PDB file of C-alpha atoms and ligand atoms in Angstrom:
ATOM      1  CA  UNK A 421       4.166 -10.504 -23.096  1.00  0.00           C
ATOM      2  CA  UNK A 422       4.040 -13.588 -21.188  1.00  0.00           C
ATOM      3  CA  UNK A 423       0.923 -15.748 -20.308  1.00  0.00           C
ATOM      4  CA  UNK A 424      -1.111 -13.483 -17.468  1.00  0.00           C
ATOM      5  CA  UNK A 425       1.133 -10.727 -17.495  1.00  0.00           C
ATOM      6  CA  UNK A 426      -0.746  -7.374 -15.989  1.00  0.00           C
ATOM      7  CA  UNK A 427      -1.785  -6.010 -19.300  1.00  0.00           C
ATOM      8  CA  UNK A 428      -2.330  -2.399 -17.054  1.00  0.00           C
ATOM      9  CA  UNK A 429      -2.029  -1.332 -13.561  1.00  0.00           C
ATOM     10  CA  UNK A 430      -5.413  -2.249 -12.050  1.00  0.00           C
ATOM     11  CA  UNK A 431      -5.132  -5.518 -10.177  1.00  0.00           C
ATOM     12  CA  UNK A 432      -7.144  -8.273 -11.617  1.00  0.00           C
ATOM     13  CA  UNK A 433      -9.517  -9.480  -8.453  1.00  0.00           C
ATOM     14  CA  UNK A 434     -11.348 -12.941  -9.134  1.00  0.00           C
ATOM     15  CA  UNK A 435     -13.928 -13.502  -6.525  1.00  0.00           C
ATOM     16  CA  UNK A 436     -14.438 -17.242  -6.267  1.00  0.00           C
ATOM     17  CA  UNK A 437     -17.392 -18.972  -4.103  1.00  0.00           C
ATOM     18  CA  UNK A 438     -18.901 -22.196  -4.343  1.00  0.00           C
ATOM     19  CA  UNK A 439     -22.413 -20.983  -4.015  1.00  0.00           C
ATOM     20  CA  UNK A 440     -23.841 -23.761  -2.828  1.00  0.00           C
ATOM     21  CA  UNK A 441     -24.479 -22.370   0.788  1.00  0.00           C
ATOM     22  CA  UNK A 442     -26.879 -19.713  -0.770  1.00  0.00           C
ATOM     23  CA  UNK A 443     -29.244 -22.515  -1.972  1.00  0.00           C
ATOM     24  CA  UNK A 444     -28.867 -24.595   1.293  1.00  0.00           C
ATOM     25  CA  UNK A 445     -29.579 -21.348   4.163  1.00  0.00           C
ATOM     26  CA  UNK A 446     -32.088 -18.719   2.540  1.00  0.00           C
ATOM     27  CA  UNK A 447     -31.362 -16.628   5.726  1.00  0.00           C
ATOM     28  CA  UNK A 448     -27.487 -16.099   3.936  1.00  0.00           C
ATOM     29  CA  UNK A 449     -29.504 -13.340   1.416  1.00  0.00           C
ATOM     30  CA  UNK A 450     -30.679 -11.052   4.076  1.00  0.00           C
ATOM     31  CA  UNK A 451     -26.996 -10.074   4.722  1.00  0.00           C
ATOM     32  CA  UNK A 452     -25.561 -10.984   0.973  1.00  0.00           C
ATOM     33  CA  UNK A 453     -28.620 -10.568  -1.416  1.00  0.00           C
ATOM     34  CA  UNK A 454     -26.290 -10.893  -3.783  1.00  0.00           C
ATOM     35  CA  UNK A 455     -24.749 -13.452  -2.791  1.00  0.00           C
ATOM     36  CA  UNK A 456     -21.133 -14.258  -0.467  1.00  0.00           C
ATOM     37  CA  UNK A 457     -19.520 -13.470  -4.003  1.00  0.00           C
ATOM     38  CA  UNK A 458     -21.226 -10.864  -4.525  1.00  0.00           C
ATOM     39  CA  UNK A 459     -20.962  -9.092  -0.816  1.00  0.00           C
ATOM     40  CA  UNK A 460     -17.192  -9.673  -1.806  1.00  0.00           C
ATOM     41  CA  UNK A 461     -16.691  -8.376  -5.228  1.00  0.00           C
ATOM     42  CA  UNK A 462     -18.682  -5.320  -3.783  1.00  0.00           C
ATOM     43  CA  UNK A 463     -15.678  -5.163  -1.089  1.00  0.00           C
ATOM     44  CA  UNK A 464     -13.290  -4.470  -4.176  1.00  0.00           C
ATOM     45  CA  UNK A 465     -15.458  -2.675  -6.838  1.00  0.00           C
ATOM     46  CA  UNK A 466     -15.392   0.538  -6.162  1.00  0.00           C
ATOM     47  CA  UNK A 467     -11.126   0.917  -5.655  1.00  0.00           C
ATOM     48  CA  UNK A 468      -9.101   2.921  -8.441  1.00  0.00           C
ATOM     49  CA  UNK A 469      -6.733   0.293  -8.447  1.00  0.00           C
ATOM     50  CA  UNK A 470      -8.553  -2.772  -9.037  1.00  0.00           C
ATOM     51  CA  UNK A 471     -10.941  -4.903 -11.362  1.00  0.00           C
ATOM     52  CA  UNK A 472     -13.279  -7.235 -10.165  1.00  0.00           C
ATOM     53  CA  UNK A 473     -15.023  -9.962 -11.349  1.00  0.00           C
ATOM     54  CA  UNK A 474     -16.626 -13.061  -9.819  1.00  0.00           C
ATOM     55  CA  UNK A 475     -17.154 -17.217 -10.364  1.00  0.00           C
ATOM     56  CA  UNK A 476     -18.990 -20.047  -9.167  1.00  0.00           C
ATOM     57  CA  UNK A 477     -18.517 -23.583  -8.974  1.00  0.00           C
ATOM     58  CA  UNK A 478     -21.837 -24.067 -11.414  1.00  0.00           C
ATOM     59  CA  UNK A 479     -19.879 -22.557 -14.328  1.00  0.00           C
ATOM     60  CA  UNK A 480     -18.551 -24.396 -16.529  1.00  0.00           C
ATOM     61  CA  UNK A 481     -14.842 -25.792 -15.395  1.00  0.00           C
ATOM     62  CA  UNK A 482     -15.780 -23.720 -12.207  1.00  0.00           C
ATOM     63  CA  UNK A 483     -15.693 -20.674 -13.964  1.00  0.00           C
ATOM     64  CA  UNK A 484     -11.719 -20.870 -13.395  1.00  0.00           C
ATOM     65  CA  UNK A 485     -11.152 -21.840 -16.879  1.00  0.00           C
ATOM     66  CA  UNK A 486      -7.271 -20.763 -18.951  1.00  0.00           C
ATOM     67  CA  UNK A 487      -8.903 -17.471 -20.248  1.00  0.00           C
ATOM     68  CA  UNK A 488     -10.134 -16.719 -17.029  1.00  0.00           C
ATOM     69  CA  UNK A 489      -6.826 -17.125 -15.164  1.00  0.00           C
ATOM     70  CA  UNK A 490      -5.131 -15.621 -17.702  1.00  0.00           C
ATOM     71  CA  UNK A 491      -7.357 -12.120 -16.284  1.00  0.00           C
ATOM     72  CA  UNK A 492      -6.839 -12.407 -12.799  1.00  0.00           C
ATOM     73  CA  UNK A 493      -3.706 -11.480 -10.522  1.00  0.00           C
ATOM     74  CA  UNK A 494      -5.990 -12.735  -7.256  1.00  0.00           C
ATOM     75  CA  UNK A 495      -8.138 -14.918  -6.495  1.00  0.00           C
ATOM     76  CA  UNK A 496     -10.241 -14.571  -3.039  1.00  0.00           C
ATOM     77  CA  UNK A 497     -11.807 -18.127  -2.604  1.00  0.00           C
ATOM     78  CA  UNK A 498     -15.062 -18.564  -0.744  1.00  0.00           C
ATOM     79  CA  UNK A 499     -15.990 -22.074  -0.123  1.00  0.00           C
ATOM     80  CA  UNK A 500     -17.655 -24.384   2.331  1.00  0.00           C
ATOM     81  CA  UNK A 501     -19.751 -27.246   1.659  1.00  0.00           C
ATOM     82  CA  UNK A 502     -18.424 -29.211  -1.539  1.00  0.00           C
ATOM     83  CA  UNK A 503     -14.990 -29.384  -1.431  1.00  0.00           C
ATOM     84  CA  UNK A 504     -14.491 -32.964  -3.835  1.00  0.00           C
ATOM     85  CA  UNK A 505     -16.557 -30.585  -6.276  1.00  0.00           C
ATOM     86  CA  UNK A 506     -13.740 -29.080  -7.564  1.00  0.00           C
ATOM     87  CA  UNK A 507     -12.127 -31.225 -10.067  1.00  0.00           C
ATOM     88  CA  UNK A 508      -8.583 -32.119  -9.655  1.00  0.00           C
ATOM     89  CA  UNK A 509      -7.856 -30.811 -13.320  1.00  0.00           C
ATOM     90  CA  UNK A 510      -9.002 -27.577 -11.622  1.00  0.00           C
ATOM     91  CA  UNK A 511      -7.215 -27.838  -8.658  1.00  0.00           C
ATOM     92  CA  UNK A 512      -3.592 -28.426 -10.683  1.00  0.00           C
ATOM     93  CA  UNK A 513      -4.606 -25.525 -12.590  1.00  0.00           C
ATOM     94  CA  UNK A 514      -4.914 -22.638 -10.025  1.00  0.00           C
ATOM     95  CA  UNK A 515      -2.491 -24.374  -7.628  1.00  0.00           C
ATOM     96  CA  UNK A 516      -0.114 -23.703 -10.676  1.00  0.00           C
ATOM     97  CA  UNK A 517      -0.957 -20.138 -11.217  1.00  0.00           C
ATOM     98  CA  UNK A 518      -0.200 -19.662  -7.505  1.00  0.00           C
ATOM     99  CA  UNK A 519       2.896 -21.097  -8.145  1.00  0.00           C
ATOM    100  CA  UNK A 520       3.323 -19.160 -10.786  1.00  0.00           C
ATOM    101  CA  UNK A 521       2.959 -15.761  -9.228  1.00  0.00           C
ATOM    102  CA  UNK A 522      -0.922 -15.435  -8.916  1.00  0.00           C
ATOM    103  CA  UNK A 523      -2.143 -14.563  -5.222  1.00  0.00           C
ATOM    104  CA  UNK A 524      -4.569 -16.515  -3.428  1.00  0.00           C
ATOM    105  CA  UNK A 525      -6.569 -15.009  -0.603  1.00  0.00           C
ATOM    106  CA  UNK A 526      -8.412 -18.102   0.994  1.00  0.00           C
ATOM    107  CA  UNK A 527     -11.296 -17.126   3.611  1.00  0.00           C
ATOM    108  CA  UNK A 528     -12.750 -18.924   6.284  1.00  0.00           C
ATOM    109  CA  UNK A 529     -14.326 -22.379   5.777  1.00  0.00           C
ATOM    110  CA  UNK A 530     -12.058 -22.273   2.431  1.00  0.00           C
ATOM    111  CA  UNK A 531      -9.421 -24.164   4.619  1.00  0.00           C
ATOM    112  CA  UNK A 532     -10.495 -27.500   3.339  1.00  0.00           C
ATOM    113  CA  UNK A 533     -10.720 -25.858  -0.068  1.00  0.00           C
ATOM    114  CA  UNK A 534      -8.540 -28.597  -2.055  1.00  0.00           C
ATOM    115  CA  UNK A 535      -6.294 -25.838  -3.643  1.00  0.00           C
ATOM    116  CA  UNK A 536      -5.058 -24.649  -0.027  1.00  0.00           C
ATOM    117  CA  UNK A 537      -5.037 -28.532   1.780  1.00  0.00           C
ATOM    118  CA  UNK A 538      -2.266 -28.911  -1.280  1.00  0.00           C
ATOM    119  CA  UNK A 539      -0.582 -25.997  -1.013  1.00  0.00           C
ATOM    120  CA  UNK A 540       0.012 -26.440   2.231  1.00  0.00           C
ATOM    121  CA  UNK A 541       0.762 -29.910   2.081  1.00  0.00           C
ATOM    122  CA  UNK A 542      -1.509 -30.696   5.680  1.00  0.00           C
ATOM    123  CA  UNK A 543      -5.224 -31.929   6.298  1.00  0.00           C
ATOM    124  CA  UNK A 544      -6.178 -27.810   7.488  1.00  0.00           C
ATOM    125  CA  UNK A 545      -8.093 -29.188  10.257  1.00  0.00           C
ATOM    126  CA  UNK A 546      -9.425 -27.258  13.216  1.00  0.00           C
ATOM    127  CA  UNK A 547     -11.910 -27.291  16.279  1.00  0.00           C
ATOM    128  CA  UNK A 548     -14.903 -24.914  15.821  1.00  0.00           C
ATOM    129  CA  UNK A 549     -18.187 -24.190  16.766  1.00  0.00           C
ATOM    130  CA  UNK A 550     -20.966 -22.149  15.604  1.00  0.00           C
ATOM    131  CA  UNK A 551     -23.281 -20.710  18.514  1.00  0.00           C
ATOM    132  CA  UNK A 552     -22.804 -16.945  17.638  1.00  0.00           C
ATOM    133  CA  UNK A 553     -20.102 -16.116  20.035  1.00  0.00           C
ATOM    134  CA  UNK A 554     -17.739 -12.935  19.780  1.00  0.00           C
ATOM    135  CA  UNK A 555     -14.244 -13.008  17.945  1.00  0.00           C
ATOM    136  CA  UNK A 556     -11.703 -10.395  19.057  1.00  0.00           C
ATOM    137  CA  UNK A 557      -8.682 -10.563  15.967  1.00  0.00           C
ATOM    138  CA  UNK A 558      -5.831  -8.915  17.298  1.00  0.00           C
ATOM    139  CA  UNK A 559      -2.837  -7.561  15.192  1.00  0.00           C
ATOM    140  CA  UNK A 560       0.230  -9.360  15.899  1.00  0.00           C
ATOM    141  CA  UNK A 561       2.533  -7.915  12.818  1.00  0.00           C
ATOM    142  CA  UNK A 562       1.089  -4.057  13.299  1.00  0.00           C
ATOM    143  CA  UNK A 563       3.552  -2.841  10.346  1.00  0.00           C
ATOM    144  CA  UNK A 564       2.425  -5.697   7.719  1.00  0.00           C
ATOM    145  CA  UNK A 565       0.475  -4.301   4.524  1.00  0.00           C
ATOM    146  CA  UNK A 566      -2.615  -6.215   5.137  1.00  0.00           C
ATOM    147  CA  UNK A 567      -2.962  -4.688   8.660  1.00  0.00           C
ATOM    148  CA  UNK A 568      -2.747  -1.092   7.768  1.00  0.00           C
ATOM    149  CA  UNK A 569      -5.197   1.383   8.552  1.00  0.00           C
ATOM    150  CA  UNK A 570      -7.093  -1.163  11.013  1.00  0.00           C
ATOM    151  CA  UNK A 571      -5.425  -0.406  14.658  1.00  0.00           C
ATOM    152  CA  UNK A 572      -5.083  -2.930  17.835  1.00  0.00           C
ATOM    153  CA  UNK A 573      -7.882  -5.492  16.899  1.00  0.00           C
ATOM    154  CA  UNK A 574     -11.225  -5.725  15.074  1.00  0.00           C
ATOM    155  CA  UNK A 575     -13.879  -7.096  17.054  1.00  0.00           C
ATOM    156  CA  UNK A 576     -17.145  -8.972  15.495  1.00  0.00           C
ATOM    157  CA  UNK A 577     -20.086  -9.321  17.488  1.00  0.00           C
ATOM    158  CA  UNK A 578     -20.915 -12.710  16.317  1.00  0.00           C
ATOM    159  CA  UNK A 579     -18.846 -15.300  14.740  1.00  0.00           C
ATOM    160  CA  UNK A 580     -18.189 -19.150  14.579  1.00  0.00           C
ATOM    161  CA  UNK A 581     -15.791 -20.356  16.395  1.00  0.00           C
ATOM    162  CA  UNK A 582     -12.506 -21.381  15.271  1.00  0.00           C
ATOM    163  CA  UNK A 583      -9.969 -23.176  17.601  1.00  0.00           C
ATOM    164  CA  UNK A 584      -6.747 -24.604  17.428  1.00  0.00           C
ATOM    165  CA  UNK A 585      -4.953 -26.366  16.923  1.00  0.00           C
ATOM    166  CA  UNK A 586      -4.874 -25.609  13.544  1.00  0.00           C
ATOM    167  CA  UNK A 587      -3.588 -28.238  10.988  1.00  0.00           C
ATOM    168  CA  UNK A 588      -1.069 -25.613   8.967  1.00  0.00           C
ATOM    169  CA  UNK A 589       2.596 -25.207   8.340  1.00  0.00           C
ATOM    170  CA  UNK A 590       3.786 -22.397   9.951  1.00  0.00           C
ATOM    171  CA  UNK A 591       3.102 -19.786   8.622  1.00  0.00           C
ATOM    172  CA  UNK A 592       5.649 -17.290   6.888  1.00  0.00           C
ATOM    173  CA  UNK A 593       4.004 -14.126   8.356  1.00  0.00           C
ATOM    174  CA  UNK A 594       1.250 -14.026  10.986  1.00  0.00           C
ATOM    175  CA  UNK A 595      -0.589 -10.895  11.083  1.00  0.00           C
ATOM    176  CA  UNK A 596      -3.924 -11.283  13.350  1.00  0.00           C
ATOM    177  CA  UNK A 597      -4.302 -14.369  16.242  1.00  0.00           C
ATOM    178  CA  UNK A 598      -8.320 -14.276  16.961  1.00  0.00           C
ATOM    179  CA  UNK A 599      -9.348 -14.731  20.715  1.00  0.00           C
ATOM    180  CA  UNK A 600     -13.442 -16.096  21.420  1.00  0.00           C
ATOM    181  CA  UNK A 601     -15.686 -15.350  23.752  1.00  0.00           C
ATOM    182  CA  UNK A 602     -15.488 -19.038  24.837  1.00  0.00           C
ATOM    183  CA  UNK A 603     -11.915 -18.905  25.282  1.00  0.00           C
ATOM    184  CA  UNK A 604      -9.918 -20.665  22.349  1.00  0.00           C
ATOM    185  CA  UNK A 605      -7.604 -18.970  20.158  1.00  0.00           C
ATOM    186  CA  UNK A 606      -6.779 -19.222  16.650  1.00  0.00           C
ATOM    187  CA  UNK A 607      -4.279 -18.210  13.911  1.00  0.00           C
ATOM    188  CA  UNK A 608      -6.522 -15.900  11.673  1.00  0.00           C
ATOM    189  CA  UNK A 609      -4.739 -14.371   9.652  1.00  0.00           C
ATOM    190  CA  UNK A 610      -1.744 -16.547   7.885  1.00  0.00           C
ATOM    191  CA  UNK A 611       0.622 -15.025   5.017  1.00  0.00           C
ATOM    192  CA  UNK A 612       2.623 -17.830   3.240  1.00  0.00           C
ATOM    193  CA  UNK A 613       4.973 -17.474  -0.384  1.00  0.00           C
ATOM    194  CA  UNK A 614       4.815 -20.803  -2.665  1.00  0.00           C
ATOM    195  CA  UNK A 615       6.785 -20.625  -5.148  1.00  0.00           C
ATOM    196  CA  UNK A 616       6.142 -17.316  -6.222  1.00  0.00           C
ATOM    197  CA  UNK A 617       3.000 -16.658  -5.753  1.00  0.00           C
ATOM    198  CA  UNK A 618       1.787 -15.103  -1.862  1.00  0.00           C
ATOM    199  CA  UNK A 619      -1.462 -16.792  -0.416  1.00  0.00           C
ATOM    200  CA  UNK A 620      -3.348 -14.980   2.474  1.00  0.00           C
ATOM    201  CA  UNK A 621      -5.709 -17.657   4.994  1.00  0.00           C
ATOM    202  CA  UNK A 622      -7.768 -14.961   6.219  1.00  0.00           C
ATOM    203  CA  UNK A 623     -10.949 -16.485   8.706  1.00  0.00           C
ATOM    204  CA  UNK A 624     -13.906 -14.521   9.577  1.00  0.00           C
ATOM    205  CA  UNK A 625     -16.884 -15.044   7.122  1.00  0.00           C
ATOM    206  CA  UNK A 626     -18.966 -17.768   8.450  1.00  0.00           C
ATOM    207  CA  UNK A 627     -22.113 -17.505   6.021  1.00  0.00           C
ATOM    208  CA  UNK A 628     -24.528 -16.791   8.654  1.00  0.00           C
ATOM    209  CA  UNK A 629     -23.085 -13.443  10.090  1.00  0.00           C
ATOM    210  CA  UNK A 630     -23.299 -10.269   7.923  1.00  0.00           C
ATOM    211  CA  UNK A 631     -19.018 -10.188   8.676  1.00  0.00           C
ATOM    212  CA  UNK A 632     -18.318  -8.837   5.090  1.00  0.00           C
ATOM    213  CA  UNK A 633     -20.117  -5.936   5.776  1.00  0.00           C
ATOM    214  CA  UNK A 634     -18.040  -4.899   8.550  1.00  0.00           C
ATOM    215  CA  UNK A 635     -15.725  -2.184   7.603  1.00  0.00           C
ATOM    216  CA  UNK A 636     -12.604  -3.367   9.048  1.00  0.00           C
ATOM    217  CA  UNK A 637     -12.915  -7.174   7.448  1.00  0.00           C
ATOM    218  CA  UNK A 638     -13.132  -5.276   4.132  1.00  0.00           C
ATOM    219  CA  UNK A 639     -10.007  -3.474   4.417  1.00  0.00           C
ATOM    220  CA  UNK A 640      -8.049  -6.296   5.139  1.00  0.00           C
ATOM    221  CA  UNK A 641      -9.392  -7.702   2.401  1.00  0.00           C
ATOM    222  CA  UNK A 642      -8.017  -4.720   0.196  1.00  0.00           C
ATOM    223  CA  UNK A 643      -4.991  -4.635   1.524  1.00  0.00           C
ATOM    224  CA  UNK A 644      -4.945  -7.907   1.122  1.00  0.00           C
ATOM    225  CA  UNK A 645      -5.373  -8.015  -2.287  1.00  0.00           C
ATOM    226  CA  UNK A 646      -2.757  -5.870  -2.875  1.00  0.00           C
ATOM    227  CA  UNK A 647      -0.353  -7.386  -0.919  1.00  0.00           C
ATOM    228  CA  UNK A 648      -0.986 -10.758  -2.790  1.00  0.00           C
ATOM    229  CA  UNK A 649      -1.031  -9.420  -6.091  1.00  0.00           C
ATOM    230  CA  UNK A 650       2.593  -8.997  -6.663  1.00  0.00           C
ATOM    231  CA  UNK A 651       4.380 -12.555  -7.990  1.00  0.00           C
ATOM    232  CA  UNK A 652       7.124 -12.653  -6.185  1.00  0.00           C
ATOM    233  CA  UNK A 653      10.172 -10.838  -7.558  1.00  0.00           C
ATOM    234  CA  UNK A 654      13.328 -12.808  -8.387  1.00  0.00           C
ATOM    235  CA  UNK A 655      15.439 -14.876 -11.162  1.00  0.00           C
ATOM    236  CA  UNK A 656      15.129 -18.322  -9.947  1.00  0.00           C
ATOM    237  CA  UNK A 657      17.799 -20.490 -11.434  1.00  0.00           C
ATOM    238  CA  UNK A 658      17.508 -24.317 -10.801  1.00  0.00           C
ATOM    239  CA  UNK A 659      19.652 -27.227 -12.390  1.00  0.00           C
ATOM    240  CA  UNK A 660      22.943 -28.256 -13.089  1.00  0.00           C
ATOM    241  CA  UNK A 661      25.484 -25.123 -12.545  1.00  0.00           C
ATOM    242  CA  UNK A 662      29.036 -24.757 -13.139  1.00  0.00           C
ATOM    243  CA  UNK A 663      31.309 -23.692 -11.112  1.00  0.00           C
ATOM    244  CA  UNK A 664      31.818 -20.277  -9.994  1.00  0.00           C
ATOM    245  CA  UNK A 665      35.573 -20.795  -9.462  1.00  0.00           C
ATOM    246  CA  UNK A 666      38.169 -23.233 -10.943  1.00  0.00           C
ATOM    247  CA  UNK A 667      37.979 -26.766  -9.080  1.00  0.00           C
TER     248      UNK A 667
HETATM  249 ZN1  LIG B1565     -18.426 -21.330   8.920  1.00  0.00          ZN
END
């Protein structure tokens, strides 16, 4: 068996969140009592197919230490506030389990999370603004896996804003574009393969607004999960070759 090989069928779910926010905005725990990690894990706890568990950045090494990653086929990252935080030893680490096969579902304020601003290779930067407005997500790849089940559009009462343009590559798949009340639009919901591991940007979830309670949002996230799980599939062969046919 090799090093994080699925040692049964239940996908391995690692909820990840800085909890820092918590600390900083009381009002968070009226929605999340538990915490943003632990609205989340709750989002994945109760499905036959998975295993949840959850970290924070006050662990030690992050909670995201060898033994750890060596659990988890996904990790859904949750940050906001203290980015730098996250040592770079850290950062190499899961950035190489992505590349490895492990999925990475990155949500909302997570787009300056160092691990993605690498992956992707771009700053992640965006417009936004947080007054409460409404966020309509609508479906733009209706027969993608992490859209199933959830119809034309989800619609969230309140949200922060988002806006683009958005500082991304392109992204390999795009399954929702989110419209606002005040008019800008937004890439939400961004599927990309590196190396061969699948990462999901995924960006509703400002701390403020009970969004991980809505029903919708926590399908995605499922099927997200499951969609990301899977390394993918493939011999990769790099290096010198010989020739196929006499030269
Ligand atoms: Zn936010």
């Amino acid at each position: 068996m090799t090093k994080g090989e699925r040692t049964m069928d239940r996908i391995r779910v690692l909820v990840w969140n800085e909890n820092v926010e918590e600390r900083r905005k009381p009002e968070i725990l009226k929605h999340y009592p538990d915490g943003i990690h632990g609205a989340l894990a709750s989002v994945f706890g109760d499905e036959h197919d998975m295993v949840v568990s959850a970290a924070t950045m006050d662990q030690a090494e992050c909670g995201l230490t060898e033994e750890v990653l060596d659990q988890t086929d996904v990790v859904v990252w949750w940050s906001h506030h203290r980015f730098e935080d996250v040592p770079q030893d850290i950062v190499d680490r899961v950035k190489e389990r992505v590349l490895a096969g492990m999925g990475l579902i990155v949500l909302h304020s997570a787009h300056f999370a160092r691990v993605f601003q690498q992956l992707m290779g771009t700053s992640c930067n965006l417009k936004w603004r947080n007054v409460g407005e409404s966020e309509r997500l609508w479906v733009v790849s209706p027969s993608h896996p992490i859209v199933k089940g959830i119809g034309d559009y989800i619609d969230l009462p309140h949200e922060e804003m988002y806006g683009e343009p958005f500082d991304i590559p392109a992204p390999d798949e795009l399954v929702f574009i989110s419209w606002f009340k005040g008019g800008e639009v937004f890439r939400s919901g961004c599927c990309y393969v590196r190396g061969k591991g699948r990462i999901f940007y995924f960006r509703p979830g400002h701390e403020t607004y009970p969004t991980y309670l809505n029903a919708k949002i926590q399908q995605v996230l499922r099927n997200a999960a499951r969609w990301a799980a899977s390394a993918v599939s493939g011999e990769r062969r790099f290096g010198q070759q010989d020739p196929l046919e006499p030269l």
